[in-house]
XYZ file of C-alpha atoms in Angstrom:
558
model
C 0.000 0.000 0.000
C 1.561 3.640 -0.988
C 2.130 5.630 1.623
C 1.098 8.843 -0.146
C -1.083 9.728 -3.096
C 0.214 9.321 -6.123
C -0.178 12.828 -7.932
C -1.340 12.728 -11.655
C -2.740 15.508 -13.802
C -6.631 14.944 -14.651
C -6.688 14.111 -18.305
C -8.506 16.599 -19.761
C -11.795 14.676 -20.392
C -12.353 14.541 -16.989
C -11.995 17.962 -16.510
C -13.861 19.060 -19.457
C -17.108 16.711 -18.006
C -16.846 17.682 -14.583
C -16.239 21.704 -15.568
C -19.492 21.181 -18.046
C -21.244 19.035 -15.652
C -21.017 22.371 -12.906
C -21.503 24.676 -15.450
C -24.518 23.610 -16.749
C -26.253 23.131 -13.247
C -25.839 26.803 -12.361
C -27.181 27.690 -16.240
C -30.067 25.639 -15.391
C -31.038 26.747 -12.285
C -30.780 30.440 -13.446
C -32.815 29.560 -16.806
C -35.933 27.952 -14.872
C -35.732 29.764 -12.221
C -36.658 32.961 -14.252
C -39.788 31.126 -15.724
C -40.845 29.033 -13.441
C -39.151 29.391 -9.714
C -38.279 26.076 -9.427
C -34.615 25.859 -10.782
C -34.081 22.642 -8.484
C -36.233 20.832 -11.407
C -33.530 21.312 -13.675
C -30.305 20.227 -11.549
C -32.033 16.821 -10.683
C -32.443 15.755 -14.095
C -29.157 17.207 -15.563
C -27.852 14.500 -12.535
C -30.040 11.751 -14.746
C -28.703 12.905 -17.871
C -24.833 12.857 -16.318
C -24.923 10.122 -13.775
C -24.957 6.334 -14.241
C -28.811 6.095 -15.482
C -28.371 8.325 -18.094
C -24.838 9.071 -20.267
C -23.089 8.241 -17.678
C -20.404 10.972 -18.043
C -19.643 10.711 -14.460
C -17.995 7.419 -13.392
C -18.688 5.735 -9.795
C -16.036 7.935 -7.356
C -17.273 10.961 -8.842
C -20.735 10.251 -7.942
C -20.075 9.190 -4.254
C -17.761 12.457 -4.139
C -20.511 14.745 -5.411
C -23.181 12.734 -3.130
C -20.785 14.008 -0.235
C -20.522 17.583 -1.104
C -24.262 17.671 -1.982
C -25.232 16.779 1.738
C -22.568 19.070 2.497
C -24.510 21.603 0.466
C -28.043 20.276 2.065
C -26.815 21.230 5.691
C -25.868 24.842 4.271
C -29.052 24.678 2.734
C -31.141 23.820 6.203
C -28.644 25.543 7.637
C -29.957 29.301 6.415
C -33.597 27.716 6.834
C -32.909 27.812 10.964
C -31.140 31.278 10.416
C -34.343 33.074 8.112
C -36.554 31.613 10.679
C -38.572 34.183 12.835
C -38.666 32.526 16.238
C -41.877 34.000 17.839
C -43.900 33.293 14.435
C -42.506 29.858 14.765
C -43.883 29.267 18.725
C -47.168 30.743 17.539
C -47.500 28.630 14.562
C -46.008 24.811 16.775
C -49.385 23.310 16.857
C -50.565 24.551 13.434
C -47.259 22.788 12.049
C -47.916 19.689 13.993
C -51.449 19.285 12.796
C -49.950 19.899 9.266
C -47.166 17.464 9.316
C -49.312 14.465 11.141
C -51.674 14.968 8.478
C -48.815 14.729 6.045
C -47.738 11.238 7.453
C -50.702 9.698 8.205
C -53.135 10.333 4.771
C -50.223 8.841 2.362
C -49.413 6.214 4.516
C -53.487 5.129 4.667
C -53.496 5.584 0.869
C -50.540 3.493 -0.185
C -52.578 0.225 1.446
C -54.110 0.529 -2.445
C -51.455 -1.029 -3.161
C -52.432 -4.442 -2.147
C -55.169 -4.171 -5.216
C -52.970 -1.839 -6.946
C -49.676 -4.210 -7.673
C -50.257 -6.757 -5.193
C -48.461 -5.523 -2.411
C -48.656 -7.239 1.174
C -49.506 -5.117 3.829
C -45.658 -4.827 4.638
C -44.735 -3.369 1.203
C -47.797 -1.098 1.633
C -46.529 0.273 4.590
C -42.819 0.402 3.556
C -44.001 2.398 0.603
C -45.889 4.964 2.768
C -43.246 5.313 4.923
C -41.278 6.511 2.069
C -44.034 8.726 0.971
C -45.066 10.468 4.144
C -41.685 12.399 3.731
C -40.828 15.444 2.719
C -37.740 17.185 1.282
C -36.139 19.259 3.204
C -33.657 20.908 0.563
C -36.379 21.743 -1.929
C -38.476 22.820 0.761
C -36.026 25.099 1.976
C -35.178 26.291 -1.546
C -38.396 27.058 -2.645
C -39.345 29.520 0.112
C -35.452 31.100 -0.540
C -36.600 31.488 -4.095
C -40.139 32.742 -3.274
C -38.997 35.331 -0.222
C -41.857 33.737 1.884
C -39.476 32.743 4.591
C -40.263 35.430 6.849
C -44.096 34.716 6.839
C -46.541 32.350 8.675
C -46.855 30.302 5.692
C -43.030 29.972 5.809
C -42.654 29.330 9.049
C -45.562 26.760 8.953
C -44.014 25.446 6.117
C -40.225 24.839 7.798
C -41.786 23.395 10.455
C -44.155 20.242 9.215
C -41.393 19.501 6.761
C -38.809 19.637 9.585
C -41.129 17.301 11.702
C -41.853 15.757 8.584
C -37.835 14.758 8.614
C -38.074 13.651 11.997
C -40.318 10.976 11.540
C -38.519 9.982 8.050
C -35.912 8.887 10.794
C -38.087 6.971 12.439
C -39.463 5.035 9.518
C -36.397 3.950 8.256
C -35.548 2.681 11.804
C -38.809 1.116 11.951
C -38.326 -0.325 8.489
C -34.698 -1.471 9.275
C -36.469 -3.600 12.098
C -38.987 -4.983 10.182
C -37.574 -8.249 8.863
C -35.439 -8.727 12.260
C -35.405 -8.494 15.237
C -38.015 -5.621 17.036
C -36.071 -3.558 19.192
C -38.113 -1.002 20.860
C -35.403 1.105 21.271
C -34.152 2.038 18.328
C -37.508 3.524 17.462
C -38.162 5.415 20.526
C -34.454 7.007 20.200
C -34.787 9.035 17.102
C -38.053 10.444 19.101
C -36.648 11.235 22.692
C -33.485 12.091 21.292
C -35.337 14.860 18.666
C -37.145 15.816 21.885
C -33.934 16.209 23.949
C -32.250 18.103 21.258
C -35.259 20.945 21.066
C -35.185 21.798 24.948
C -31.852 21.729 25.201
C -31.698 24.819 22.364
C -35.052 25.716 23.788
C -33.115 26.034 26.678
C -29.699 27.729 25.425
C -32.009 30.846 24.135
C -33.462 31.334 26.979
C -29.986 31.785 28.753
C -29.181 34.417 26.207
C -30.036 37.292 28.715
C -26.967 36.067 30.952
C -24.898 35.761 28.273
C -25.141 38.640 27.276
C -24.544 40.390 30.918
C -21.487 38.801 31.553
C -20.444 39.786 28.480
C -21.202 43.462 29.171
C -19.442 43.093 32.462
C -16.114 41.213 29.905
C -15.774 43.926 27.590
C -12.934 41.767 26.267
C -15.305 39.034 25.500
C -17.606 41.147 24.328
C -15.062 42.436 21.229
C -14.226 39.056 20.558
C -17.425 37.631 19.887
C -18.727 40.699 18.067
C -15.668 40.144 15.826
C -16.900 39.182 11.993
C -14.296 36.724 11.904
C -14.925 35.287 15.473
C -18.586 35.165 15.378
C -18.028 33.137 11.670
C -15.406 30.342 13.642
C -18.112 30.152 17.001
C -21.233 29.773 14.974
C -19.848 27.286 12.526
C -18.492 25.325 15.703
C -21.713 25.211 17.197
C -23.287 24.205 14.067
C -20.248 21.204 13.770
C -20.912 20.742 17.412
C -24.847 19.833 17.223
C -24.898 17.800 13.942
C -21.834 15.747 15.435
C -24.252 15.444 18.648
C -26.897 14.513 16.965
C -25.196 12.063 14.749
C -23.846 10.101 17.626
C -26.656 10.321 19.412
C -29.589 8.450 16.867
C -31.307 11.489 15.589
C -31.225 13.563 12.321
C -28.286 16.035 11.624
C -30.845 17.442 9.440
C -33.146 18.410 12.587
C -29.816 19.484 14.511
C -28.770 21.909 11.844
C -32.391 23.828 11.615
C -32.299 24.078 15.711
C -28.272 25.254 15.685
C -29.616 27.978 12.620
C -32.516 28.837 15.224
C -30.085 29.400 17.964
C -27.995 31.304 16.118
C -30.818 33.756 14.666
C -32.162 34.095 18.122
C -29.009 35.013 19.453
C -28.999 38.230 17.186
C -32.468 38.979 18.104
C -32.057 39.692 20.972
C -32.214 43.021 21.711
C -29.802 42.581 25.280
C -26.949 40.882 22.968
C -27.214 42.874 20.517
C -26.734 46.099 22.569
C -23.587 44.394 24.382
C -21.692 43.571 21.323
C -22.880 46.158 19.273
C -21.183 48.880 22.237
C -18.196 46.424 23.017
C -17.300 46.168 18.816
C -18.218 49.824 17.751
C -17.166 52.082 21.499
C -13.809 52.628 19.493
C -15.236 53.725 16.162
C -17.612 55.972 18.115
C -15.225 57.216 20.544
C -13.111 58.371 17.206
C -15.949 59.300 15.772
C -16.516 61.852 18.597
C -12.896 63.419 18.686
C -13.222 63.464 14.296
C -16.033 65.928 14.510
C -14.392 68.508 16.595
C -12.911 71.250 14.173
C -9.349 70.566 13.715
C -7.919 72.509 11.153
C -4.762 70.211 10.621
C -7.185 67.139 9.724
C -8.604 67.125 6.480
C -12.019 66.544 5.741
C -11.186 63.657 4.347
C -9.455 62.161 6.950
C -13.032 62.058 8.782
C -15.147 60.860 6.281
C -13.659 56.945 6.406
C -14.476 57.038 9.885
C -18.171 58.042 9.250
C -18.091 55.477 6.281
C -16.870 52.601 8.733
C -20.235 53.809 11.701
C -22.224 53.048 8.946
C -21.532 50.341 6.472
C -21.502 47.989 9.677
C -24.283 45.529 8.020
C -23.313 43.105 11.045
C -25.315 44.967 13.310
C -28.446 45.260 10.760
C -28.743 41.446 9.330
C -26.545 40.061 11.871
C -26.943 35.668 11.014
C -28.212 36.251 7.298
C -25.242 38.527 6.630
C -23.375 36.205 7.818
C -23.974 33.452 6.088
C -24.643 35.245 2.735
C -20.606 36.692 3.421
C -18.712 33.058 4.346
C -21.497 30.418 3.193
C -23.420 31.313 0.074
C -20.779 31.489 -2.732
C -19.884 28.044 -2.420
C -23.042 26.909 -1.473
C -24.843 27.935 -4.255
C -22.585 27.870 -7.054
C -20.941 24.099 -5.992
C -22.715 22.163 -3.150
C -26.311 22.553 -3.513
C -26.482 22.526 -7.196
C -24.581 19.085 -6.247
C -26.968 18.060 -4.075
C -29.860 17.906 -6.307
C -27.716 16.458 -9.113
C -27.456 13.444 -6.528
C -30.892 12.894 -6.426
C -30.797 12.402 -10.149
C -28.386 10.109 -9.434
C -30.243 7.963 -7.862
C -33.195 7.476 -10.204
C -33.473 4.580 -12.144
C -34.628 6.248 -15.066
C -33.789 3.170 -17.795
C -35.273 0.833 -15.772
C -39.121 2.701 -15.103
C -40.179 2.994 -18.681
C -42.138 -0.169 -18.654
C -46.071 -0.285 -19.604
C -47.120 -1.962 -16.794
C -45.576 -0.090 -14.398
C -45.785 3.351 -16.156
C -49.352 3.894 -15.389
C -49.561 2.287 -12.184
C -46.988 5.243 -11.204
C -48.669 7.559 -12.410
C -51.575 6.697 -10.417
C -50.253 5.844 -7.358
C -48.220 9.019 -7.899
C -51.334 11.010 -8.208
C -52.778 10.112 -5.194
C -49.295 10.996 -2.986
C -49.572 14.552 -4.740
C -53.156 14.560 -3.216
C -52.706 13.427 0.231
C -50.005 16.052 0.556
C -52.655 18.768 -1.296
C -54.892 18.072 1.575
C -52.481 19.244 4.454
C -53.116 23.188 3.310
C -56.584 22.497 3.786
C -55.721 23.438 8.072
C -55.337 27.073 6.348
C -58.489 27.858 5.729
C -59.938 30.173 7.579
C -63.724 29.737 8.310
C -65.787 32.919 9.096
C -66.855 32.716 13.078
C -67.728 36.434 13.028
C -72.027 35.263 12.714
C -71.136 33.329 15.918
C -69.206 35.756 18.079
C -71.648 38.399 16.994
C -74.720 36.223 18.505
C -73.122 35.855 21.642
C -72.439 39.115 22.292
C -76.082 40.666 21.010
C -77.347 37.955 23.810
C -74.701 39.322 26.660
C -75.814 43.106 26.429
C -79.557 41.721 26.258
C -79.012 40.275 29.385
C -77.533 43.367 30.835
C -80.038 45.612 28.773
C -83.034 43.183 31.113
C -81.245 43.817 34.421
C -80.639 47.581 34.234
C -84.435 47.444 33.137
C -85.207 45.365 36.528
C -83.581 47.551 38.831
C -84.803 50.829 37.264
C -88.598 49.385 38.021
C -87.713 48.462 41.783
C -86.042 51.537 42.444
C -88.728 53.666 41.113
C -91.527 51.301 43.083
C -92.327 53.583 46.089
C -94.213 52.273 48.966
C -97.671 53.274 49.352
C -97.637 55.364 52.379
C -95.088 58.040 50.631
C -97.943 57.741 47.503
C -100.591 59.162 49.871
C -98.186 62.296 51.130
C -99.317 65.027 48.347
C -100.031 64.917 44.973
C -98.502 68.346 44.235
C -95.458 67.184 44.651
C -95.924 63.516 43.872
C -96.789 64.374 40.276
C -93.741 66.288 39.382
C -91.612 63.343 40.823
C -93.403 60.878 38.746
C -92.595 63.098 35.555
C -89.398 63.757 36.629
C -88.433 59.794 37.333
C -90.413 58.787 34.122
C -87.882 60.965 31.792
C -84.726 60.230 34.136
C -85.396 56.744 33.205
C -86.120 57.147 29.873
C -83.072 59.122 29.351
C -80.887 56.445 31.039
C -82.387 53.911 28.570
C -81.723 55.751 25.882
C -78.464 56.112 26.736
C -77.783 52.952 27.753
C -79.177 51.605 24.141
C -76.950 54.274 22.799
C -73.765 52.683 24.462
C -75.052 48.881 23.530
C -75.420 49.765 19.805
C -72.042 50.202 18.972
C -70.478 47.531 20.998
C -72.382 45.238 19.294
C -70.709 46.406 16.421
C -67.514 45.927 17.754
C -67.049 42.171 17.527
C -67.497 42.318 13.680
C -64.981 45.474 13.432
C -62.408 44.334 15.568
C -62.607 40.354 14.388
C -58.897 39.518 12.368
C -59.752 39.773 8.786
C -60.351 36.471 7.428
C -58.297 34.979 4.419
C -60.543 35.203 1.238
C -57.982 33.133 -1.559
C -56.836 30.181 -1.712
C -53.649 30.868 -2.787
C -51.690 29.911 1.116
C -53.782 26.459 0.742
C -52.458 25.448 -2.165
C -49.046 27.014 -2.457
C -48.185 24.635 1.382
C -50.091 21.978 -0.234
C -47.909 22.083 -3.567
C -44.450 22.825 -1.390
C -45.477 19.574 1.021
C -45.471 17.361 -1.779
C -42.041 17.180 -2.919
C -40.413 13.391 -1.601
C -36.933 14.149 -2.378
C -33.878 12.759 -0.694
C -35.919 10.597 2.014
C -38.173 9.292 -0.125
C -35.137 7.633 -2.164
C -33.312 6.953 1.182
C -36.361 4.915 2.874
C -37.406 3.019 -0.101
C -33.891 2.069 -0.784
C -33.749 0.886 2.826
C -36.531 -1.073 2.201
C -35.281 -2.687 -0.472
C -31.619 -3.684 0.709
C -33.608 -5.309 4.135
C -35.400 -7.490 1.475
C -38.889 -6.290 1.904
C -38.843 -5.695 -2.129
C -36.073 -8.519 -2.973
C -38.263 -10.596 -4.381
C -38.372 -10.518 -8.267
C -42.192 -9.852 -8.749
C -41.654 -6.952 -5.863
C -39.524 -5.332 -8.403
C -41.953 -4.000 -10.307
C -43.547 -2.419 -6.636
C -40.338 -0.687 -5.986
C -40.269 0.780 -9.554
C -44.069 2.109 -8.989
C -42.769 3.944 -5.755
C -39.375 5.165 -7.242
C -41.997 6.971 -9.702
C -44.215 8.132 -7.159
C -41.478 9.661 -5.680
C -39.776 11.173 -8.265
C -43.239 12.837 -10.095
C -43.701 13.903 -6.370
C -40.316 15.477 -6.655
C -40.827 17.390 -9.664
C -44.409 17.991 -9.886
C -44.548 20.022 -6.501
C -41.807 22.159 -6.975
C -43.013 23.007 -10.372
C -46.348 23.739 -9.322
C -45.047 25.743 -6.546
C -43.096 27.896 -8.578
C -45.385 28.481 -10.999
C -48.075 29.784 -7.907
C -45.481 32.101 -6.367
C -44.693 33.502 -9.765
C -48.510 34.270 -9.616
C -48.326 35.905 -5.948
C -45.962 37.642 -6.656
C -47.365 39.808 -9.380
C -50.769 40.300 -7.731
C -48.360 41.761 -4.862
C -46.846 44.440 -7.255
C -50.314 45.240 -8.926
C -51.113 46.405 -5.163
C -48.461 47.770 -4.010
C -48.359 49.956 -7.656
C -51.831 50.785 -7.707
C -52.422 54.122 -6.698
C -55.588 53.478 -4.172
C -55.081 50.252 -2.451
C -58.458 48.432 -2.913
C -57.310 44.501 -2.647
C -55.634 42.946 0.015
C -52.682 40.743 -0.500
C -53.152 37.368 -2.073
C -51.341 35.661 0.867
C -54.100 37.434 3.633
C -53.005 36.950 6.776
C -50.176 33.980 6.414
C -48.129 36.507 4.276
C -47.557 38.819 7.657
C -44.911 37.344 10.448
């Protein structure tokens, strides 16, 4: 065995197919991406067209290598998903995004028992197939609301979520499908799910503590500079992002799940307002301090000689975008011009496109396809927003009738008087009478003055109600998307031997296309709806007198 690597120049076919290979990946994604948002449709099949299913251009090593640099480029990708993620729209939204992703697993697990009538499938194979259709995929997920800017919005943020839960319990399929022609372990399902759960308190728990961090940082000044560094705040953050996927690796859970928490930790740590004050004094107290003896007149400095100083307050974009700038300075170049564009390449890679042009298996694709695409549709259907105003209204018109009835009742008992104060004088009895009799119809007309409009008030005040159906079916479109689990739990399934058998070949064909329409029929879809959002946004916003609403409603505020 050589004890080094023996150094040889490429030949220059190699470099002329992997330097085409990269090239046209970023060419593609621009191309679609200007017609239809969904560039990631292109990069998975150029991988067909370049991997071993198709030309194959690229020979074994360079596929595995690329595989690796594409997860790489997936963790980046998840990565910016944790640090775009508003953290109070995402605790308001939790059990919105559980409903959403539990109706995303169950429905297409429940359909694929067709199956057994379908391609006869036993009940095992049904299941193993919904498992690997109850996913979703996180990378065009993620890249779909980077593309359509709806990151920072309740749909987004409902979105991230039930695909990040979604991921979770991808993990626990595959564990549950590794298991299912052994030995049942109990544990090695329940650890992906207390393990997910540990992970989430314990960063649930690190942003809480971000109020003493940052006052012992105020009272280390010297910490204080060093964290607020560029440089040193690049180096901690990408530790702590090596440190919880490592942790989470090691531990049984996903590295997937690990990355979107360390991204949320990281964002929250530059929202907050007590951290940001503490670095933002302990990095800029110098500039400012200069800043201060620059604007004295001095007529032996130039004017110029102040002017970088002023330039240097305020191009400090660390203080304004703080995670995002971040990341867009020391991880998008790379990420989006090499490792993601690799990363969906690998998916092509793994299609077995020569193999799924069979008649017999073509349509049965396409139908068992069609109904994955609609039991992820239905998951948008928890966005509609039904009008409860009618009911709210009734109850309180029936509350201030009630109260209307007892002011009523005590106005008649206090004006009862008892008979012996009757019989007194009827010169002054009379004007009393008179006098009571319009003092209490004054009060009731006041009183039915004051209950008019707050009956009003329910119906005024009541959160405008979502009247398109544009938020339904843009999460229902970006849920449906299989991706990278899909492949990874059906060919799981397959190497356990739950499809070895040569007439379940045929059965793992059907869900390789159910799968890969899934993959390219949501994005595209998806892209094609945000496309349309987005230019009923600029008709309002360019319309001199703003009539319509926006097509979003309420899930396109935070």
């Amino acid at each position: 065995m050589d004890a080094a690597l023996n150094y040889r120049e490429p030949d220059i076919v190699s470099i002329l197919i992997l330097s085409s290979f990269l090239l046209v990946l970023n060419v593609g994604d621009h191309i679609v991406n200007s017609y239809l948002s969904c560039g990631l449709v292109a990069q998975i099949l150029i991988g067909i067209a370049w991997g071993t299913s198709g030309a194959k251009l690229l020979n074994q090593d360079a596929e595995n290598f690329i595989t690796l640099l594409g997860y790489l480029g997936l963790i980046f990708l998840v990565f910016e998903g944790g640090l775009s993620t508003n953290v109070q729209a995402l605790r308001k939204n939790l059990i919105l995004s559980c409903v959403v992703a539990f109706t995303g697993i169950s429905i297409p697990i429940a359909l694929s028992f067709i199956l057994i009538r379908l391609a006869d499938a036993t009940p095992l194979q049904s299941f193993a197939a919904g498992a690997a259709l109850c996913s979703t995929s996180l990378g065009t997920t993620f890249t779909v609301l980077k593309t359509s800017g709806f990151a920072q919005t309740r749909l987004g943020s409902v979105l991230m979520s039930a695909a990040m839960l979604d991921d979770v319990v991808g993990l626990v399929m595959i564990q549950v499908i590794s298991n299912l022609n052994g030995a049942f372990e109990p544990a090695s399902i329940m650890r992906p799910v207390g393990v997910s759960i540990a992970f989430a308190l314990i960063s649930a728990c690190f942003c809480s503590s971000m109020k003493y961090c940052a006052e012992s940082m105020t009272r280390a000044p010297i910490a204080g500079r060093i964290i607020g560094c560029r440089h040193s705040a690049f180096v901690a953050q990408t530790l702590f992002l090596i440190g919880m996927v490592t942790a989470a690796s090691y531990a049984g859970t996903s590295n997937l799940f690990a990355t979107y928490l360390a991204g949320i930790c990281v964002s929250w740590w530059y929202e907050n307002d007590d951290v940001q004050k503490s670095t933002r004094d302990t990095r800029t107290g110098r500039v400012q301090n200069s800043a201060e003896d620059a604007a004295i007149p001095d007529s032996s400095a130039p004017i110029a000689a102040i002017q970088p100083t002023e330039k240097s307050i305020e191009s400090c974009p660390d203080e304004r975008d703080g995670a995002i700038l971040m990341y867009k300075r020391y991880y998008l170049p790379i990420a989006e011009g090499i490792m993601k564009p690799f990363f969906f390449a690998s998916i092509g890679f793994a299609i077995p496109i020569k193999q799924m042009f069979e008649s017999g298996i073509i349509w049965r694709g396409f139908v068992y396809a069609s109904l994955m695409i609609i039991a992820k549709m239905l998951t948008g259907l928890w966005l509609i927003q039904f009008d409860l105003s009618m009911l709210f209204r009734l109850k309180r018109t029936i509350y201030y009738i009630r109260r209307y009835s007892r002011h009523l009742l005590n106005k008649n008992e206090r004006t009862v008087q008892p008979s012996i104060e009757l019989s007194c004088s009827a010169t002054r009895s009379e004007p009393a009478m008179e006098k009571s009799t319009d003092q209490m119809l004054s009060e009731n007309a006041k009183t039915a003055k004051e209950i008019q409009p707050r009956t009003k008030k329910p119906c005024e005040d009541s959160p405008k109600q979502a009247t398109s159906l544009y938020p339904v079916v843009i999460l229902g479109t970006a849920m449906v998307a299989r991706g990278e689990i899909g492949f990874l739990i059906a060919t799981t399934a397959r190497s356990n031997g739950i499809f070895a058998q040569a007439s379940s070949q045929s059965l793992y064909l059907i869900i390789i296309w159910a799968v890969v329409l899934c993959t390219v029929v949501g994005p595209v879809f998806t892209g094609l709806l945000v496309k349309r959002v987005k230019s009923l946004q600029q008709v309002e916003r360019s319309a001199a007198v703003n009539e319509r609403e926006d097509p979003l409603g309420p899930w396109g505020l935070l």
